[in-house]
Tab-separated table of C-alpha atoms in Angstrom:
chain	number	residue	atom	x	y	z
V	18	MET	CA	0.000	0.000	0.000
V	19	THR	CA	1.439	3.356	-1.021
V	20	ALA	CA	0.603	6.912	-0.073
V	21	ALA	CA	-2.536	8.429	-1.597
V	22	SER	CA	-2.382	11.884	-3.172
V	23	SER	CA	-4.599	13.332	-0.415
V	24	SER	CA	-2.572	11.759	2.396
V	25	VAL	CA	-0.187	13.669	4.649
V	26	LEU	CA	1.988	10.544	4.428
V	27	THR	CA	4.281	10.965	1.448
V	28	GLN	CA	6.068	7.937	0.079
V	29	PRO	CA	9.552	9.210	1.059
V	30	LEU	CA	8.323	9.784	4.621
V	31	LEU	CA	6.849	6.295	4.825
V	32	ASP	CA	10.012	4.747	3.432
V	33	GLN	CA	12.119	6.572	6.010
V	34	CYS	CA	9.879	5.351	8.822
V	35	ARG	CA	10.231	1.766	7.592
V	36	ALA	CA	13.993	2.073	7.353
V	37	ARG	CA	14.301	3.352	10.926
V	38	ALA	CA	11.931	0.832	12.532
V	39	PRO	CA	14.465	-2.012	13.003
V	40	GLY	CA	16.903	0.308	14.781
V	41	TYR	CA	14.293	1.571	17.215
V	42	ASP	CA	13.264	-2.008	17.918
V	43	ARG	CA	16.817	-3.281	18.348
V	44	ASP	CA	17.892	-0.424	20.630
V	45	ASN	CA	14.563	-0.116	22.504
V	46	THR	CA	14.454	3.605	21.748
V	47	PHE	CA	11.581	5.976	21.102
V	48	CYS	CA	10.750	6.710	17.461
V	49	LEU	CA	11.767	10.350	17.853
V	50	GLU	CA	12.815	11.007	14.259
V	51	ASP	CA	9.570	9.451	13.004
V	52	PHE	CA	7.581	11.519	15.478
V	53	ASN	CA	9.252	14.808	14.543
V	54	GLU	CA	8.872	14.252	10.805
V	55	LEU	CA	5.261	13.130	11.109
V	56	LYS	CA	4.446	16.091	13.318
V	57	ALA	CA	6.002	18.451	10.762
V	58	ALA	CA	3.952	16.778	8.021
V	59	GLY	CA	0.696	17.408	9.901
V	60	TYR	CA	0.029	13.829	10.995
V	61	LEU	CA	-0.824	14.959	14.542
V	62	LYS	CA	-3.319	17.507	13.252
V	63	MET	CA	-5.352	15.263	10.937
V	64	ALA	CA	-8.424	15.172	13.200
V	65	ILE	CA	-8.455	18.901	13.979
V	66	PRO	CA	-11.506	20.543	12.367
V	67	LYS	CA	-10.941	23.056	9.587
V	68	GLU	CA	-12.246	25.787	11.889
V	69	PHE	CA	-9.125	25.265	14.022
V	70	GLY	CA	-6.667	24.968	11.160
V	71	GLY	CA	-6.702	21.218	10.526
V	72	PRO	CA	-8.036	19.081	7.663
V	73	GLY	CA	-10.957	17.799	9.752
V	74	MET	CA	-10.553	14.098	9.049
V	75	THR	CA	-13.268	11.770	10.296
V	76	LEU	CA	-12.523	8.516	12.086
V	77	LEU	CA	-12.924	6.646	8.804
V	78	GLN	CA	-10.437	8.890	7.021
V	79	LEU	CA	-7.916	8.982	9.837
V	80	SER	CA	-8.052	5.241	10.446
V	81	ARG	CA	-6.941	4.668	6.859
V	82	GLU	CA	-3.933	6.904	7.498
V	83	THR	CA	-3.174	4.930	10.659
V	84	ARG	CA	-3.373	1.685	8.702
V	85	LEU	CA	-1.064	3.016	6.002
V	86	LEU	CA	1.594	4.163	8.470
V	87	ALA	CA	1.340	0.881	10.375
V	88	GLN	CA	2.327	-1.052	7.265
V	89	TYR	CA	5.652	0.787	7.397
V	90	ALA	CA	6.185	1.423	11.109
V	91	PRO	CA	3.557	-0.214	13.346
V	92	ALA	CA	5.014	0.946	16.660
V	93	THR	CA	5.112	4.538	15.431
V	94	ALA	CA	1.491	4.302	14.311
V	95	LEU	CA	0.500	2.764	17.624
V	96	CYS	CA	1.991	5.406	19.879
V	97	ILE	CA	0.801	8.409	17.851
V	98	ASN	CA	-2.693	6.946	17.844
V	99	MET	CA	-2.794	7.823	21.551
V	100	HIS	CA	-2.615	11.485	20.576
V	101	ASN	CA	-4.953	11.221	17.611
V	102	TYR	CA	-7.716	9.474	19.519
V	103	TRP	CA	-7.990	12.292	22.042
V	104	VAL	CA	-8.039	14.940	19.327
V	105	GLY	CA	-10.483	13.002	17.164
V	106	ASN	CA	-12.831	12.472	20.093
V	107	ALA	CA	-12.732	16.174	20.975
V	108	ALA	CA	-13.468	17.055	17.349
V	109	ASP	CA	-16.493	14.763	17.203
V	110	LEU	CA	-17.868	16.201	20.427
V	111	TRP	CA	-17.290	19.748	19.190
V	112	ARG	CA	-19.108	19.042	15.925
V	113	GLY	CA	-21.947	17.537	17.971
V	114	GLY	CA	-22.366	20.722	19.981
V	115	ASP	CA	-20.275	19.913	23.067
V	116	LYS	CA	-17.821	22.818	23.204
V	117	SER	CA	-16.287	21.806	26.555
V	118	PHE	CA	-13.362	20.158	24.754
V	119	GLU	CA	-12.588	23.047	22.446
V	120	TRP	CA	-9.439	23.629	24.476
V	121	ILE	CA	-8.081	20.243	23.357
V	122	LEU	CA	-8.474	21.263	19.720
V	123	LYS	CA	-6.778	24.606	20.355
V	124	ASP	CA	-3.956	22.946	22.302
V	125	ALA	CA	-3.443	20.338	19.583
V	126	ALA	CA	-3.403	23.033	16.911
V	127	ALA	CA	-0.747	24.848	18.952
V	128	GLY	CA	1.442	21.730	19.036
V	129	GLU	CA	0.592	20.130	22.368
V	130	VAL	CA	0.922	16.327	22.418
V	131	PHE	CA	-1.701	14.166	24.113
V	132	ALA	CA	-1.041	10.693	25.494
V	133	ALA	CA	-3.092	8.045	27.288
V	134	GLY	CA	-2.880	7.110	30.958
V	135	HIS	CA	-5.538	4.414	31.304
V	136	ALA	CA	-3.663	1.159	31.887
V	137	GLU	CA	-3.090	0.024	35.476
V	138	HIS	CA	-1.773	-3.122	37.099
V	139	GLY	CA	-4.678	-5.184	38.418
V	140	ASN	CA	-7.359	-3.325	36.455
V	141	ASP	CA	-8.658	-5.086	33.347
V	142	ILE	CA	-11.534	-2.637	32.865
V	143	PRO	CA	-9.606	0.583	32.107
V	144	GLY	CA	-11.678	3.680	31.523
V	145	LEU	CA	-14.590	2.388	33.582
V	146	LEU	CA	-12.913	1.437	36.860
V	147	SER	CA	-9.598	2.563	38.318
V	148	ALA	CA	-6.982	1.620	40.884
V	149	THR	CA	-5.830	5.250	40.956
V	150	LYS	CA	-7.291	7.414	43.710
V	151	ALA	CA	-8.847	10.797	42.938
V	152	GLU	CA	-9.287	13.107	45.921
V	153	ARG	CA	-11.279	16.310	45.599
V	154	VAL	CA	-9.318	19.370	46.806
V	155	ASP	CA	-9.679	23.104	46.311
V	156	GLY	CA	-9.543	23.936	42.635
V	157	GLY	CA	-9.200	20.400	41.275
V	158	TYR	CA	-8.219	16.831	42.137
V	159	LYS	CA	-5.199	15.171	43.714
V	160	LEU	CA	-4.252	11.859	42.080
V	161	THR	CA	-2.431	8.918	43.620
V	162	GLY	CA	-1.639	5.727	41.736
V	163	ARG	CA	0.437	4.218	38.969
V	164	LYS	CA	-0.278	4.284	35.244
V	165	ALA	CA	1.296	1.828	32.801
V	166	PHE	CA	1.721	1.650	29.004
V	167	GLY	CA	2.183	5.403	28.709
V	168	SER	CA	3.030	5.553	25.006
V	169	LEU	CA	4.704	8.782	23.867
V	170	THR	CA	6.339	9.174	27.281
V	171	PRO	CA	9.312	11.209	25.995
V	172	VAL	CA	7.172	13.793	24.194
V	173	TRP	CA	3.689	14.072	25.683
V	174	THR	CA	2.598	17.382	27.170
V	175	ARG	CA	-0.922	16.309	28.263
V	176	LEU	CA	-1.487	12.854	29.781
V	177	GLY	CA	-5.163	11.919	29.526
V	178	GLY	CA	-6.302	9.358	32.061
V	179	HIS	CA	-8.831	8.467	34.717
V	180	ALA	CA	-8.992	7.847	38.460
V	181	MET	CA	-11.619	6.823	41.021
V	182	ASP	CA	-13.210	9.079	43.612
V	183	THR	CA	-14.549	6.807	46.367
V	184	SER	CA	-15.390	9.527	48.899
V	185	ASP	CA	-18.947	8.223	48.682
V	186	PRO	CA	-18.523	4.415	48.771
V	187	LYS	CA	-22.095	3.922	47.594
V	188	ALA	CA	-21.611	6.100	44.528
V	189	PRO	CA	-17.994	5.964	43.310
V	190	LYS	CA	-17.083	8.302	40.492
V	191	ILE	CA	-14.594	8.123	37.648
V	192	VAL	CA	-12.636	11.330	37.175
V	193	HIS	CA	-11.304	11.784	33.650
V	194	PHE	CA	-8.332	14.142	33.647
V	195	PHE	CA	-5.496	15.583	31.586
V	196	LEU	CA	-2.236	15.944	33.498
V	197	PRO	CA	-0.009	18.755	32.171
V	198	ARG	CA	3.663	17.899	31.731
V	199	ASP	CA	4.678	20.764	34.029
V	200	ALA	CA	2.471	19.531	36.899
V	201	GLN	CA	3.965	18.635	40.256
V	202	GLY	CA	3.661	15.337	42.103
V	203	TYR	CA	4.398	12.697	39.465
V	204	THR	CA	7.420	10.676	38.389
V	205	ILE	CA	8.092	8.813	35.163
V	206	LYS	CA	9.530	5.354	35.700
V	207	GLU	CA	11.476	3.942	32.739
V	208	THR	CA	10.004	0.451	32.677
V	209	TRP	CA	9.599	-0.105	28.925
V	210	ASP	CA	11.717	-3.085	27.855
V	211	VAL	CA	9.286	-5.479	26.244
V	212	MET	CA	8.860	-8.062	23.503
V	213	GLY	CA	7.380	-5.889	20.760
V	214	MET	CA	6.204	-2.368	19.891
V	215	ARG	CA	9.356	-1.152	21.614
V	216	ALA	CA	9.537	2.189	19.798
V	217	THR	CA	6.344	3.388	21.556
V	218	ARG	CA	8.366	4.044	24.755
V	219	SER	CA	5.377	3.301	26.959
V	220	ASP	CA	6.825	3.922	30.392
V	221	ASP	CA	4.976	4.030	33.724
V	222	THR	CA	3.810	7.250	35.358
V	223	LEU	CA	3.755	7.277	39.153
V	224	LEU	CA	1.164	9.736	40.484
V	225	GLU	CA	2.201	10.842	43.957
V	226	GLY	CA	-0.501	13.325	44.861
V	227	ALA	CA	-0.320	15.010	41.466
V	228	PHE	CA	-2.634	18.011	41.259
V	229	VAL	CA	-4.853	18.508	38.207
V	230	PRO	CA	-6.802	21.784	38.128
V	231	ASP	CA	-10.483	21.843	37.260
V	232	LYS	CA	-9.823	23.220	33.778
V	233	TYR	CA	-8.133	19.910	32.923
V	234	ILE	CA	-10.890	17.724	34.396
V	235	ALA	CA	-12.757	16.374	31.393
V	236	ARG	CA	-15.607	14.478	33.023
V	237	VAL	CA	-16.761	13.172	36.400
V	238	VAL	CA	-19.131	10.247	35.779
V	239	PRO	CA	-20.466	7.189	37.631
V	240	ALA	CA	-18.053	4.268	37.836
V	241	GLY	CA	-18.618	1.308	35.561
V	242	ALA	CA	-20.623	1.115	32.364
V	243	ALA	CA	-23.171	3.584	33.777
V	244	GLY	CA	-20.570	6.314	33.174
V	245	VAL	CA	-20.245	5.694	29.443
V	246	ASP	CA	-21.343	8.969	27.864
V	247	MET	CA	-20.309	10.175	24.399
V	248	PHE	CA	-16.919	11.315	25.696
V	249	VAL	CA	-16.108	7.862	27.075
V	250	ALA	CA	-17.633	6.021	24.121
V	251	GLY	CA	-15.700	8.339	21.848
V	252	PHE	CA	-12.236	7.712	23.188
V	253	PHE	CA	-12.910	3.972	23.295
V	254	THR	CA	-14.029	4.156	19.668
V	255	TRP	CA	-11.184	6.255	18.309
V	256	GLY	CA	-8.672	4.175	20.254
V	257	LEU	CA	-9.925	0.675	19.479
V	258	VAL	CA	-10.824	1.224	15.829
V	259	ASN	CA	-7.331	2.512	15.139
V	260	PHE	CA	-5.760	-0.316	17.158
V	261	ALA	CA	-7.691	-2.731	14.967
V	262	ASN	CA	-6.398	-1.003	11.847
V	263	ILE	CA	-2.823	-1.302	13.093
V	264	TYR	CA	-3.121	-5.070	13.473
V	265	TYR	CA	-4.912	-5.321	10.135
V	266	ALA	CA	-1.937	-3.468	8.669
V	267	ILE	CA	0.484	-5.920	10.257
V	268	GLY	CA	-1.475	-8.735	8.634
V	269	LEU	CA	-1.270	-7.042	5.237
V	270	ARG	CA	2.451	-6.430	5.582
V	271	THR	CA	3.049	-9.980	6.794
V	272	ARG	CA	1.466	-11.404	3.646
V	273	GLU	CA	3.457	-9.021	1.458
V	274	VAL	CA	6.779	-9.968	3.058
V	275	LEU	CA	5.927	-13.667	3.154
V	276	ILE	CA	5.173	-13.854	-0.551
V	277	GLU	CA	8.398	-12.079	-1.466
V	278	GLN	CA	10.419	-14.406	0.750
V	279	LEU	CA	8.765	-17.549	-0.583
V	280	LYS	CA	9.581	-16.502	-4.131
V	281	ALA	CA	13.249	-16.839	-3.148
V	282	LYS	CA	12.954	-19.807	-0.770
V	283	THR	CA	14.139	-23.086	-2.308
V	284	SER	CA	14.181	-26.746	-1.382
V	285	ILE	CA	16.690	-29.355	-2.452
V	286	ALA	CA	13.760	-31.633	-3.291
V	287	LEU	CA	12.049	-29.140	-5.608
V	288	THR	CA	12.901	-27.637	-8.966
V	289	ARG	CA	11.064	-24.364	-8.357
V	290	PRO	CA	10.824	-21.945	-5.387
V	291	MET	CA	8.500	-22.793	-2.498
V	292	ILE	CA	5.923	-20.271	-3.689
V	293	TYR	CA	4.799	-22.925	-6.194
V	294	HIS	CA	4.221	-25.599	-3.548
V	295	PRO	CA	0.470	-26.362	-3.299
V	296	GLU	CA	0.425	-26.410	0.493
V	297	VAL	CA	2.291	-23.103	0.635
V	298	GLN	CA	-0.288	-21.608	-1.711
V	299	HIS	CA	-3.012	-23.096	0.481
V	300	GLY	CA	-1.491	-21.365	3.513
V	301	ILE	CA	-1.337	-18.019	1.728
V	302	ALA	CA	-4.966	-18.475	0.739
V	303	GLU	CA	-5.892	-18.953	4.400
V	304	ILE	CA	-4.052	-15.745	5.275
V	305	THR	CA	-5.877	-13.932	2.487
V	306	MET	CA	-9.259	-15.131	3.707
V	307	ASP	CA	-8.523	-13.711	7.169
V	308	LEU	CA	-7.510	-10.398	5.602
V	309	GLU	CA	-10.720	-10.365	3.562
V	310	THR	CA	-12.771	-10.413	6.768
V	311	MET	CA	-10.577	-7.917	8.640
V	312	GLY	CA	-10.763	-5.155	6.036
V	313	PRO	CA	-14.538	-4.827	5.666
V	314	HIS	CA	-14.996	-5.102	9.437
V	315	VAL	CA	-12.691	-2.216	10.358
V	316	GLU	CA	-14.049	-0.097	7.503
V	317	ALA	CA	-17.678	-0.701	8.479
V	318	ILE	CA	-17.213	0.193	12.145
V	319	ALA	CA	-15.262	3.354	11.310
V	320	ALA	CA	-17.852	4.369	8.715
V	321	ASP	CA	-20.777	3.757	11.074
V	322	TRP	CA	-19.250	5.968	13.758
V	323	SER	CA	-18.281	8.686	11.290
V	324	GLU	CA	-21.752	8.728	9.748
V	325	GLY	CA	-23.714	8.521	13.018
V	326	ARG	CA	-24.956	4.938	12.831
V	327	VAL	CA	-24.488	4.202	16.530
V	328	GLY	CA	-26.969	2.237	18.622
V	329	PRO	CA	-27.234	0.629	22.061
V	330	ASP	CA	-25.066	-2.296	20.919
V	331	TRP	CA	-22.170	-0.016	20.021
V	332	LEU	CA	-19.688	-1.156	22.661
V	333	VAL	CA	-20.282	-4.789	21.722
V	334	ARG	CA	-19.585	-4.003	18.070
V	335	LEU	CA	-16.546	-1.941	19.025
V	336	PHE	CA	-14.939	-4.577	21.228
V	337	ALA	CA	-15.739	-7.204	18.593
V	338	VAL	CA	-13.840	-5.439	15.808
V	339	LYS	CA	-10.753	-5.003	17.975
V	340	HIS	CA	-10.853	-8.548	19.329
V	341	ARG	CA	-11.585	-10.293	16.035
V	342	THR	CA	-9.022	-8.291	14.096
V	343	VAL	CA	-6.241	-9.026	16.551
V	344	GLU	CA	-7.190	-12.706	16.734
V	345	ALA	CA	-6.967	-12.862	12.939
V	346	ALA	CA	-3.582	-11.125	13.044
V	347	PHE	CA	-2.388	-13.800	15.485
V	348	ARG	CA	-3.382	-16.498	13.010
V	349	ILE	CA	-1.745	-14.719	10.099
V	350	VAL	CA	1.658	-14.228	11.713
V	351	ASP	CA	1.661	-17.745	13.154
V	352	ARG	CA	0.831	-19.172	9.740
V	353	ALA	CA	3.512	-17.029	8.106
V	354	LEU	CA	6.138	-18.413	10.437
V	355	ASP	CA	5.042	-21.964	9.621
V	356	LEU	CA	5.297	-21.301	5.895
V	357	SER	CA	8.634	-19.507	6.138
V	358	GLY	CA	10.376	-22.273	8.078
V	359	GLY	CA	12.980	-22.158	10.790
V	360	PHE	CA	15.156	-19.481	9.186
V	361	ALA	CA	12.284	-17.038	9.580
V	362	CYS	CA	13.126	-16.831	13.274
V	363	SER	CA	16.347	-15.031	12.353
V	364	ARG	CA	16.425	-11.256	12.232
V	365	ARG	CA	19.518	-11.235	10.012
V	366	VAL	CA	19.716	-11.617	6.261
V	367	ASN	CA	19.996	-15.297	5.421
V	368	SER	CA	19.462	-17.834	2.685
V	369	SER	CA	15.718	-17.951	3.295
V	370	GLY	CA	15.375	-14.350	2.216
V	371	CYS	CA	14.562	-12.986	5.673
V	372	SER	CA	16.107	-9.695	6.629
V	373	ALA	CA	16.384	-7.470	9.665
V	374	THR	CA	13.672	-5.199	8.275
V	375	ALA	CA	11.128	-7.916	7.553
V	376	ALA	CA	11.251	-11.188	9.448
V	377	PRO	CA	8.077	-13.108	10.356
V	378	ALA	CA	9.414	-13.391	13.898
V	379	ASP	CA	9.250	-9.589	14.170
V	380	PHE	CA	5.604	-9.557	13.121
V	381	ILE	CA	4.840	-12.175	15.770
V	382	ARG	CA	6.442	-10.066	18.499
V	383	ARG	CA	4.553	-6.964	17.415
V	384	THR	CA	1.221	-8.729	17.160
V	385	ARG	CA	1.490	-10.648	20.414
V	386	CYS	CA	1.941	-7.388	22.279
V	387	SER	CA	-1.672	-6.486	21.613
V	388	PRO	CA	-3.463	-5.886	24.945
V	389	THR	CA	-6.422	-8.007	23.809
V	390	ARG	CA	-5.480	-11.009	25.923
V	391	SER	CA	-5.264	-9.127	29.211
V	392	SER	CA	-8.741	-7.626	29.041
V	393	VAL	CA	-10.623	-10.122	26.899
V	394	ARG	CA	-12.569	-11.508	29.878
V	395	SER	CA	-13.963	-8.122	30.851
V	396	ARG	CA	-14.817	-7.215	27.263
V	397	LEU	CA	-16.562	-10.505	26.670
V	398	GLY	CA	-18.450	-9.920	29.896
V	399	LEU	CA	-19.708	-6.585	28.628
V	400	ALA	CA	-20.675	-8.194	25.338
V	401	ARG	CA	-22.504	-10.931	27.236
V	402	THR	CA	-24.562	-8.627	29.420
V	403	SER	CA	-25.291	-6.170	26.619
V	404	SER	CA	-26.336	-8.867	24.168
V	405	LEU	CA	-28.663	-10.444	26.714
V	406	GLY	CA	-30.113	-7.135	27.813
V	407	GLY	CA	-28.504	-7.464	31.218
V	408	ASP	CA	-27.396	-4.965	33.813
V	409	ASN	CA	-24.073	-3.283	33.004
V	410	SER	CA	-23.792	-1.572	36.366
V	411	LEU	CA	-20.626	-1.491	38.425
V	412	MET	CA	-21.875	-4.201	40.771
V	413	ASN	CA	-22.617	-6.554	37.878
V	414	TRP	CA	-19.133	-6.020	36.515
V	415	ALA	CA	-17.538	-6.659	39.864
V	416	SER	CA	-19.536	-9.819	40.528
V	417	TRP	CA	-17.634	-11.911	38.009
């Protein structure tokens, strides 16, 4: 897939991102050069409405850009999605008449960088429940807890997250906040040394009584699914739809690399390359059939949100597209490794045609770092209760 004429992603920029990706991965360093060049190209302003100086891309339009970048540099696409989903959500709310997030659009237009602070150890229902404490004080909230997977750690200037106010045990509240970089009372812990998506630099943020003023408090809503208003549904949607597109992109790139490698892969028992082997062709067909279901699914969900086709089953549909797309990506990369053979585990150039920039083993590491596994039980629980018309209250969530 190459850059479209209307895209902010030029082909030279994409090629440079692909060329740098192996170095970021090898050295476990943040994709700073990618970030700076993409920011200069306007990639961080795609969702900003035209009234604020941006192109005003919808979720459908922006998700295609995310998918394109992810075919060249998936970790870069993943971490910058954390910024784009906040801006896109604010833009949707603004277009819908909710002007309370206009400041996000103005900040983003001025160059501020938004990141996500939802993940927590021991909490598999991020966004709806929290292990971080929110305490009401004069002029804002004091936050105490630890946030994980803080992609864009080296460059963010606004960390969007949530915490729990349990001052009334019978009616706990979720406080959605944006922590400014220059705030006091937090420490960044450099914990990011993981299997895949290493260039995201998703370090932990330790909140030690960090103060967030009221102007950066986005919402205070009931805990659990009862607190899902359009702001909450929006950031889930912009986040998960683009995550799904990233793993769809990895699937597309895996097939592309696999076919090129199999054209050069030989066997002493065969007179032609392995690409002609019937069982190899069968395996590629299976990969293609998975891709054929992934593409229409991600496009349909993005289009429905962008065009206002959202009903009471929205969260079920949303979690389904993320879960099913990642599960298909798992199958694709596993199958690619089977078809490539043992040399595909190498990240160096070798006789099988694998190289440091495109080895099936790399795609496996990137795909297996999807957070689907850790929260699948809670998401399936929401799907279960919603599909059956059940109670999605906090107590129902906690009961299982």
